[in-house]
mmCIF file of C-alpha atoms in Angstrom:
data_model
loop_
_atom_site.group_PDB
_atom_site.id
_atom_site.type_symbol
_atom_site.label_atom_id
_atom_site.label_comp_id
_atom_site.label_asym_id
_atom_site.label_seq_id
_atom_site.Cartn_x
_atom_site.Cartn_y
_atom_site.Cartn_z
ATOM 1 C CA MET A 1 -40.240 -9.925 1.461
ATOM 2 C CA SER A 2 -39.132 -11.195 4.755
ATOM 3 C CA GLU A 3 -36.959 -9.191 7.144
ATOM 4 C CA ARG A 4 -34.064 -11.441 6.599
ATOM 5 C CA ALA A 5 -34.434 -10.769 2.640
ATOM 6 C CA LEU A 6 -34.454 -7.314 3.309
ATOM 7 C CA ARG A 7 -30.933 -7.560 5.317
ATOM 8 C CA ALA A 8 -29.566 -9.643 2.841
ATOM 9 C CA ASP A 9 -30.512 -7.234 0.366
ATOM 10 C CA ALA A 10 -28.982 -4.178 2.159
ATOM 11 C CA ARG A 11 -25.847 -5.798 2.778
ATOM 12 C CA ARG A 12 -25.569 -6.552 -1.181
ATOM 13 C CA ASN A 13 -25.847 -2.794 -1.542
ATOM 14 C CA ARG A 14 -23.903 -1.621 0.950
ATOM 15 C CA GLU A 15 -20.935 -4.053 -0.570
ATOM 16 C CA ARG A 16 -21.672 -2.823 -4.154
ATOM 17 C CA ILE A 17 -21.599 0.928 -3.071
ATOM 18 C CA LEU A 18 -18.193 -0.072 -0.977
ATOM 19 C CA GLN A 19 -16.762 -1.411 -4.167
ATOM 20 C CA ALA A 20 -17.863 1.230 -6.469
ATOM 21 C CA ALA A 21 -16.369 3.976 -3.970
ATOM 22 C CA PHE A 22 -13.289 2.158 -3.968
ATOM 23 C CA GLU A 23 -12.677 2.139 -7.677
ATOM 24 C CA ALA A 24 -14.200 5.785 -7.954
ATOM 25 C CA PHE A 25 -11.830 7.196 -5.383
ATOM 26 C CA ALA A 26 -8.734 5.239 -6.079
ATOM 27 C CA ALA A 27 -9.114 6.865 -9.786
ATOM 28 C CA ASP A 28 -10.469 10.207 -9.077
ATOM 29 C CA GLY A 29 -9.757 10.882 -5.549
ATOM 30 C CA ARG A 30 -12.208 12.528 -2.932
ATOM 31 C CA LEU A 31 -13.738 14.987 -5.431
ATOM 32 C CA VAL A 32 -15.960 12.115 -7.252
ATOM 33 C CA PRO A 33 -20.044 13.182 -6.267
ATOM 34 C CA LEU A 34 -21.686 10.656 -4.438
ATOM 35 C CA ASP A 35 -24.168 10.511 -7.647
ATOM 36 C CA ASP A 36 -21.428 9.205 -9.555
ATOM 37 C CA ILE A 37 -20.474 6.397 -6.963
ATOM 38 C CA ALA A 38 -24.233 5.615 -7.139
ATOM 39 C CA ARG A 39 -24.545 5.043 -10.864
ATOM 40 C CA ARG A 40 -21.471 2.916 -10.348
ATOM 41 C CA ALA A 41 -22.744 0.474 -8.016
ATOM 42 C CA GLY A 42 -26.088 0.263 -9.819
ATOM 43 C CA VAL A 43 -28.190 1.739 -7.002
ATOM 44 C CA GLY A 44 -30.168 4.936 -6.562
ATOM 45 C CA ALA A 45 -28.402 8.133 -4.594
ATOM 46 C CA GLY A 46 -31.124 7.557 -1.958
ATOM 47 C CA THR A 47 -29.484 3.940 -1.419
ATOM 48 C CA VAL A 48 -26.276 5.601 -1.109
ATOM 49 C CA TYR A 49 -27.231 8.039 1.234
ATOM 50 C CA ARG A 50 -29.124 5.602 3.593
ATOM 51 C CA HIS A 51 -25.701 3.598 4.133
ATOM 52 C CA PHE A 52 -23.436 6.437 4.094
ATOM 53 C CA PRO A 53 -25.161 10.117 4.958
ATOM 54 C CA THR A 54 -21.813 11.817 3.420
ATOM 55 C CA LYS A 55 -19.260 11.625 1.003
ATOM 56 C CA GLU A 56 -16.840 11.833 3.991
ATOM 57 C CA VAL A 57 -18.159 9.032 6.035
ATOM 58 C CA LEU A 58 -17.986 6.602 2.681
ATOM 59 C CA PHE A 59 -14.459 7.661 2.324
ATOM 60 C CA GLN A 60 -13.542 6.866 5.714
ATOM 61 C CA ALA A 61 -15.293 3.300 5.215
ATOM 62 C CA VAL A 62 -13.383 2.630 2.274
ATOM 63 C CA VAL A 63 -9.943 3.867 3.388
ATOM 64 C CA SER A 64 -10.384 2.066 7.003
ATOM 65 C CA ASP A 65 -10.863 -1.263 5.145
ATOM 66 C CA ARG A 66 -7.960 -0.892 2.600
ATOM 67 C CA ILE A 67 -5.478 0.465 5.652
ATOM 68 C CA GLU A 68 -6.671 -2.597 7.764
ATOM 69 C CA ARG A 69 -5.521 -5.037 4.912
ATOM 70 C CA ILE A 70 -2.295 -3.348 5.226
ATOM 71 C CA VAL A 71 -2.020 -3.462 8.777
ATOM 72 C CA ASP A 72 -2.838 -7.295 8.396
ATOM 73 C CA GLU A 73 0.027 -7.672 6.036
ATOM 74 C CA ALA A 74 2.638 -5.806 8.355
ATOM 75 C CA GLN A 75 1.484 -7.801 11.414
ATOM 76 C CA ALA A 76 1.714 -11.277 9.371
ATOM 77 C CA LEU A 77 5.601 -10.424 8.671
ATOM 78 C CA VAL A 78 6.778 -8.996 11.994
ATOM 79 C CA HIS A 79 8.037 -12.426 13.058
ATOM 80 C CA ALA A 80 9.643 -13.127 9.574
ATOM 81 C CA ASP A 81 12.913 -14.681 9.865
ATOM 82 C CA ASP A 82 14.751 -12.088 7.798
ATOM 83 C CA PRO A 83 13.552 -8.730 9.160
ATOM 84 C CA GLY A 84 15.479 -6.645 6.689
ATOM 85 C CA GLU A 85 13.601 -8.753 3.949
ATOM 86 C CA ALA A 86 10.361 -8.025 5.366
ATOM 87 C CA PHE A 87 10.556 -4.363 6.181
ATOM 88 C CA TYR A 88 12.113 -3.462 2.705
ATOM 89 C CA GLY A 89 9.538 -5.947 1.005
ATOM 90 C CA PHE A 90 6.500 -4.526 2.978
ATOM 91 C CA LEU A 91 7.648 -0.748 1.824
ATOM 92 C CA MET A 92 7.578 -2.126 -1.807
ATOM 93 C CA TRP A 93 4.274 -4.098 -1.633
ATOM 94 C CA VAL A 94 2.741 -0.767 0.055
ATOM 95 C CA VAL A 95 4.261 1.400 -2.839
ATOM 96 C CA GLU A 96 3.156 -0.719 -5.428
ATOM 97 C CA ARG A 97 -0.653 -1.438 -4.114
ATOM 98 C CA ALA A 98 -1.458 2.338 -3.140
ATOM 99 C CA MET A 99 0.778 4.412 -5.694
ATOM 100 C CA PHE A 100 -2.306 4.608 -8.112
ATOM 101 C CA ASN A 101 -4.706 4.590 -5.824
ATOM 102 C CA HIS A 102 -5.383 8.253 -5.350
ATOM 103 C CA ALA A 103 -7.540 7.729 -2.105
ATOM 104 C CA LEU A 104 -4.932 5.170 -0.381
ATOM 105 C CA CYS A 105 -2.041 7.355 -1.262
ATOM 106 C CA ASP A 106 -3.993 10.519 -0.067
ATOM 107 C CA ALA A 107 -4.741 8.634 3.316
ATOM 108 C CA LEU A 108 -1.000 7.462 3.947
ATOM 109 C CA ALA A 109 0.118 10.958 3.142
ATOM 110 C CA ALA A 110 -2.050 12.508 5.696
ATOM 111 C CA ASP A 111 -2.058 11.848 9.270
ATOM 112 C CA LEU A 112 -4.920 9.000 9.446
ATOM 113 C CA ARG A 113 -6.210 10.402 12.497
ATOM 114 C CA THR A 114 -7.816 13.364 10.649
ATOM 115 C CA LEU A 115 -9.829 11.027 8.857
ATOM 116 C CA ASP A 116 -11.280 9.231 12.070
ATOM 117 C CA VAL A 117 -10.955 5.930 10.523
ATOM 118 C CA GLN A 118 -11.199 3.714 13.442
ATOM 119 C CA GLY A 119 -7.751 3.995 14.996
ATOM 120 C CA MET A 120 -5.958 2.944 11.915
ATOM 121 C CA ASP A 121 -3.389 5.543 12.287
ATOM 122 C CA GLU A 122 -2.294 4.236 15.317
ATOM 123 C CA GLN A 123 -2.410 0.603 13.903
ATOM 124 C CA PHE A 124 -0.746 1.487 10.903
ATOM 125 C CA ALA A 125 2.209 3.252 12.831
ATOM 126 C CA SER A 126 2.403 0.550 15.479
ATOM 127 C CA ALA A 127 2.874 -2.252 12.518
ATOM 128 C CA LEU A 128 5.450 -0.262 10.674
ATOM 129 C CA GLY A 129 7.077 0.539 13.617
ATOM 130 C CA GLY A 130 7.409 -3.137 14.666
ATOM 131 C CA LEU A 131 8.856 -4.275 11.309
ATOM 132 C CA LEU A 132 11.307 -1.040 11.383
ATOM 133 C CA ARG A 133 12.562 -1.977 14.776
ATOM 134 C CA ARG A 134 13.409 -5.642 14.005
ATOM 135 C CA ALA A 135 14.910 -4.473 10.898
ATOM 136 C CA GLN A 136 17.319 -1.843 12.704
ATOM 137 C CA ASP A 137 18.081 -4.620 15.197
ATOM 138 C CA ALA A 138 19.278 -6.926 12.724
ATOM 139 C CA GLY A 139 21.490 -3.850 11.097
ATOM 140 C CA ALA A 140 19.129 -3.778 8.130
ATOM 141 C CA VAL A 141 18.200 -0.168 8.409
ATOM 142 C CA ARG A 142 20.018 2.869 9.710
ATOM 143 C CA SER A 143 19.429 3.673 13.518
ATOM 144 C CA ASP A 144 18.799 7.419 13.142
ATOM 145 C CA VAL A 145 15.184 6.342 11.379
ATOM 146 C CA ASP A 146 12.130 6.852 12.787
ATOM 147 C CA VAL A 147 8.180 5.495 11.523
ATOM 148 C CA HIS A 148 7.810 9.452 10.510
ATOM 149 C CA ASP A 149 10.715 9.441 8.159
ATOM 150 C CA VAL A 150 9.526 6.021 6.735
ATOM 151 C CA ARG A 151 5.942 7.404 6.054
ATOM 152 C CA ALA A 152 7.305 10.352 4.475
ATOM 153 C CA LEU A 153 9.692 8.373 1.937
ATOM 154 C CA MET A 154 6.724 6.008 1.488
ATOM 155 C CA VAL A 155 4.531 8.403 0.035
ATOM 156 C CA GLY A 156 7.211 10.039 -1.927
ATOM 157 C CA ALA A 157 7.979 6.904 -3.392
ATOM 158 C CA MET A 158 4.453 6.488 -4.526
ATOM 159 C CA LEU A 159 4.865 9.786 -6.276
ATOM 160 C CA MET A 160 7.776 9.097 -7.782
ATOM 161 C CA GLU A 161 6.792 5.679 -9.052
ATOM 162 C CA ARG A 162 3.423 7.289 -10.250
ATOM 163 C CA GLN A 163 5.439 9.866 -12.219
ATOM 164 C CA ARG A 164 8.173 7.375 -13.773
ATOM 165 C CA ARG A 165 6.026 4.404 -14.445
ATOM 166 C CA PRO A 166 4.870 5.118 -17.925
ATOM 167 C CA ASP A 167 9.027 4.972 -19.226
ATOM 168 C CA GLY A 168 10.811 3.653 -15.978
ATOM 169 C CA ARG A 169 11.378 0.314 -14.456
ATOM 170 C CA PRO A 170 8.733 -0.602 -12.008
ATOM 171 C CA GLY A 171 9.835 -0.315 -8.564
ATOM 172 C CA ARG A 172 12.984 1.551 -9.312
ATOM 173 C CA MET A 173 12.016 4.570 -7.874
ATOM 174 C CA THR A 174 11.008 2.868 -4.398
ATOM 175 C CA ALA A 175 14.433 0.864 -4.496
ATOM 176 C CA LEU A 176 16.142 4.449 -4.730
ATOM 177 C CA ALA A 177 14.325 5.610 -1.732
ATOM 178 C CA CYS A 178 14.752 2.387 0.313
ATOM 179 C CA ASP A 179 18.606 2.861 -0.248
ATOM 180 C CA ALA A 180 17.854 6.224 1.869
ATOM 181 C CA LEU A 181 17.317 3.890 4.771
ATOM 182 C CA ARG A 182 20.034 1.368 4.374
ATOM 183 C CA PRO A 183 23.060 1.878 6.684
ATOM 184 C CA VAL A 184 26.222 3.594 5.102
ATOM 185 C CA THR A 185 29.077 1.388 4.741
ATOM 186 C CA LYS A 186 32.440 1.522 3.112
ATOM 187 C CA ASP A 187 31.385 -0.628 0.341
ATOM 188 C CA ASP A 188 28.398 2.188 -0.090
ATOM 189 C CA GLU A 189 31.233 4.903 -0.205
ATOM 190 C CA THR A 190 33.585 3.205 -2.481
ATOM 191 C CA LEU A 191 30.895 1.603 -5.001
ATOM 192 C CA PRO A 192 28.307 4.230 -5.609
ATOM 193 C CA GLU A 193 27.462 2.445 -9.323
ATOM 194 C CA SER A 194 25.776 -0.173 -7.260
ATOM 195 C CA ARG A 195 22.544 1.817 -6.456
ATOM 196 C CA ASN A 196 21.810 1.806 -9.990
ATOM 197 C CA GLU A 197 21.512 -1.601 -10.197
ATOM 198 C CA ARG A 198 17.910 -3.466 -10.473
ATOM 199 C CA CYS A 199 16.284 -4.730 -7.223
ATOM 200 C CA CYS A 200 13.687 -7.614 -6.467
ATOM 201 C CA GLU A 201 10.476 -5.794 -6.496
ATOM 202 C CA VAL A 202 9.516 -7.721 -3.093
ATOM 203 C CA CYS A 203 12.740 -7.797 -0.504
ATOM 204 C CA GLY A 204 14.538 -4.887 -2.595
ATOM 205 C CA LYS A 205 17.949 -6.926 -2.948
ATOM 206 C CA PRO A 206 19.555 -6.243 -5.853
ATOM 207 C CA LEU A 207 19.623 -8.408 -8.786
ATOM 208 C CA THR A 208 22.448 -9.877 -11.143
ATOM 209 C CA SER A 209 21.464 -8.575 -14.487
ATOM 210 C CA ALA A 210 21.144 -11.377 -17.250
ATOM 211 C CA PRO A 211 23.284 -10.860 -20.477
ATOM 212 C CA THR A 212 19.914 -12.135 -22.709
ATOM 213 C CA GLY A 213 16.175 -12.366 -22.168
ATOM 214 C CA ARG A 214 13.964 -10.219 -20.012
ATOM 215 C CA PRO A 215 15.413 -8.522 -17.182
ATOM 216 C CA ALA A 216 14.539 -10.588 -13.609
ATOM 217 C CA ARG A 217 11.826 -8.934 -11.498
ATOM 218 C CA PHE A 218 12.287 -11.026 -8.441
ATOM 219 C CA CYS A 219 15.786 -12.597 -6.572
ATOM 220 C CA GLY A 220 14.333 -16.169 -6.411
ATOM 221 C CA ALA A 221 11.643 -18.316 -6.461
ATOM 222 C CA ALA A 222 10.094 -17.502 -2.937
ATOM 223 C CA CYS A 223 9.791 -13.603 -3.729
ATOM 224 C CA ARG A 224 7.935 -14.624 -7.083
ATOM 225 C CA GLN A 225 5.737 -16.620 -5.087
ATOM 226 C CA LYS A 226 5.060 -13.793 -2.557
ATOM 227 C CA ALA A 227 4.344 -11.343 -5.324
ATOM 228 C CA HIS A 228 1.867 -13.888 -6.989
ATOM 229 C CA ARG A 229 -0.100 -14.363 -3.700
ATOM 230 C CA ARG A 230 -0.325 -10.543 -2.817
ATOM 231 C CA ARG A 231 -1.551 -9.893 -6.452
ATOM 232 C CA LYS A 232 -4.480 -12.642 -5.629
ATOM 233 C CA THR A 233 -5.080 -11.092 -2.347
ATOM 234 C CA GLY A 234 -4.943 -7.505 -3.407
#
């Protein structure tokens, strides 16, 4: 076999291992044995060890790839026309993407620097901070909130959504968490029942309840198309 064919075969094996590891870590967290990942990938344990000497190295590679995609999404939204919609929509997207992915949820809950995932902690904090500052400047987020507060609420929303999802409305717990970030107004004080409204799964805006038919999930066609694109790229 030629050297080029060997390199191509090695790349394919590495990609299969990473995909198998992503699925295994998402389902079972970091406790899954490397031998199980090798079986999922359809390769021998020796092949896994050649590419990734330890399970920690493999975990870092999987997490780094997923966090990088999240950072790319945040950077794509940083110049959005509506900073508040971009900020809250990003939070809801991350929660929906990560709540059943034990590896990603654990990574976001921790200081990513402890995982040494190629500077992803700084990149994630910077991208999230950019969205937060623009939303605060637009008056959509209270001014006393920082990136650490947002990350803590995000992780809390993941855990709450995971717990409530079997019998609760998708996105409800995240919407309630987002309410804690919104500036308090006189309307908030006099109309507390508004916090129980159903909200758009993309931007977090309250939805008008329809008298008949299935409950709406999005505030309009733009958010519906965004959700469709994100599902395809996710």
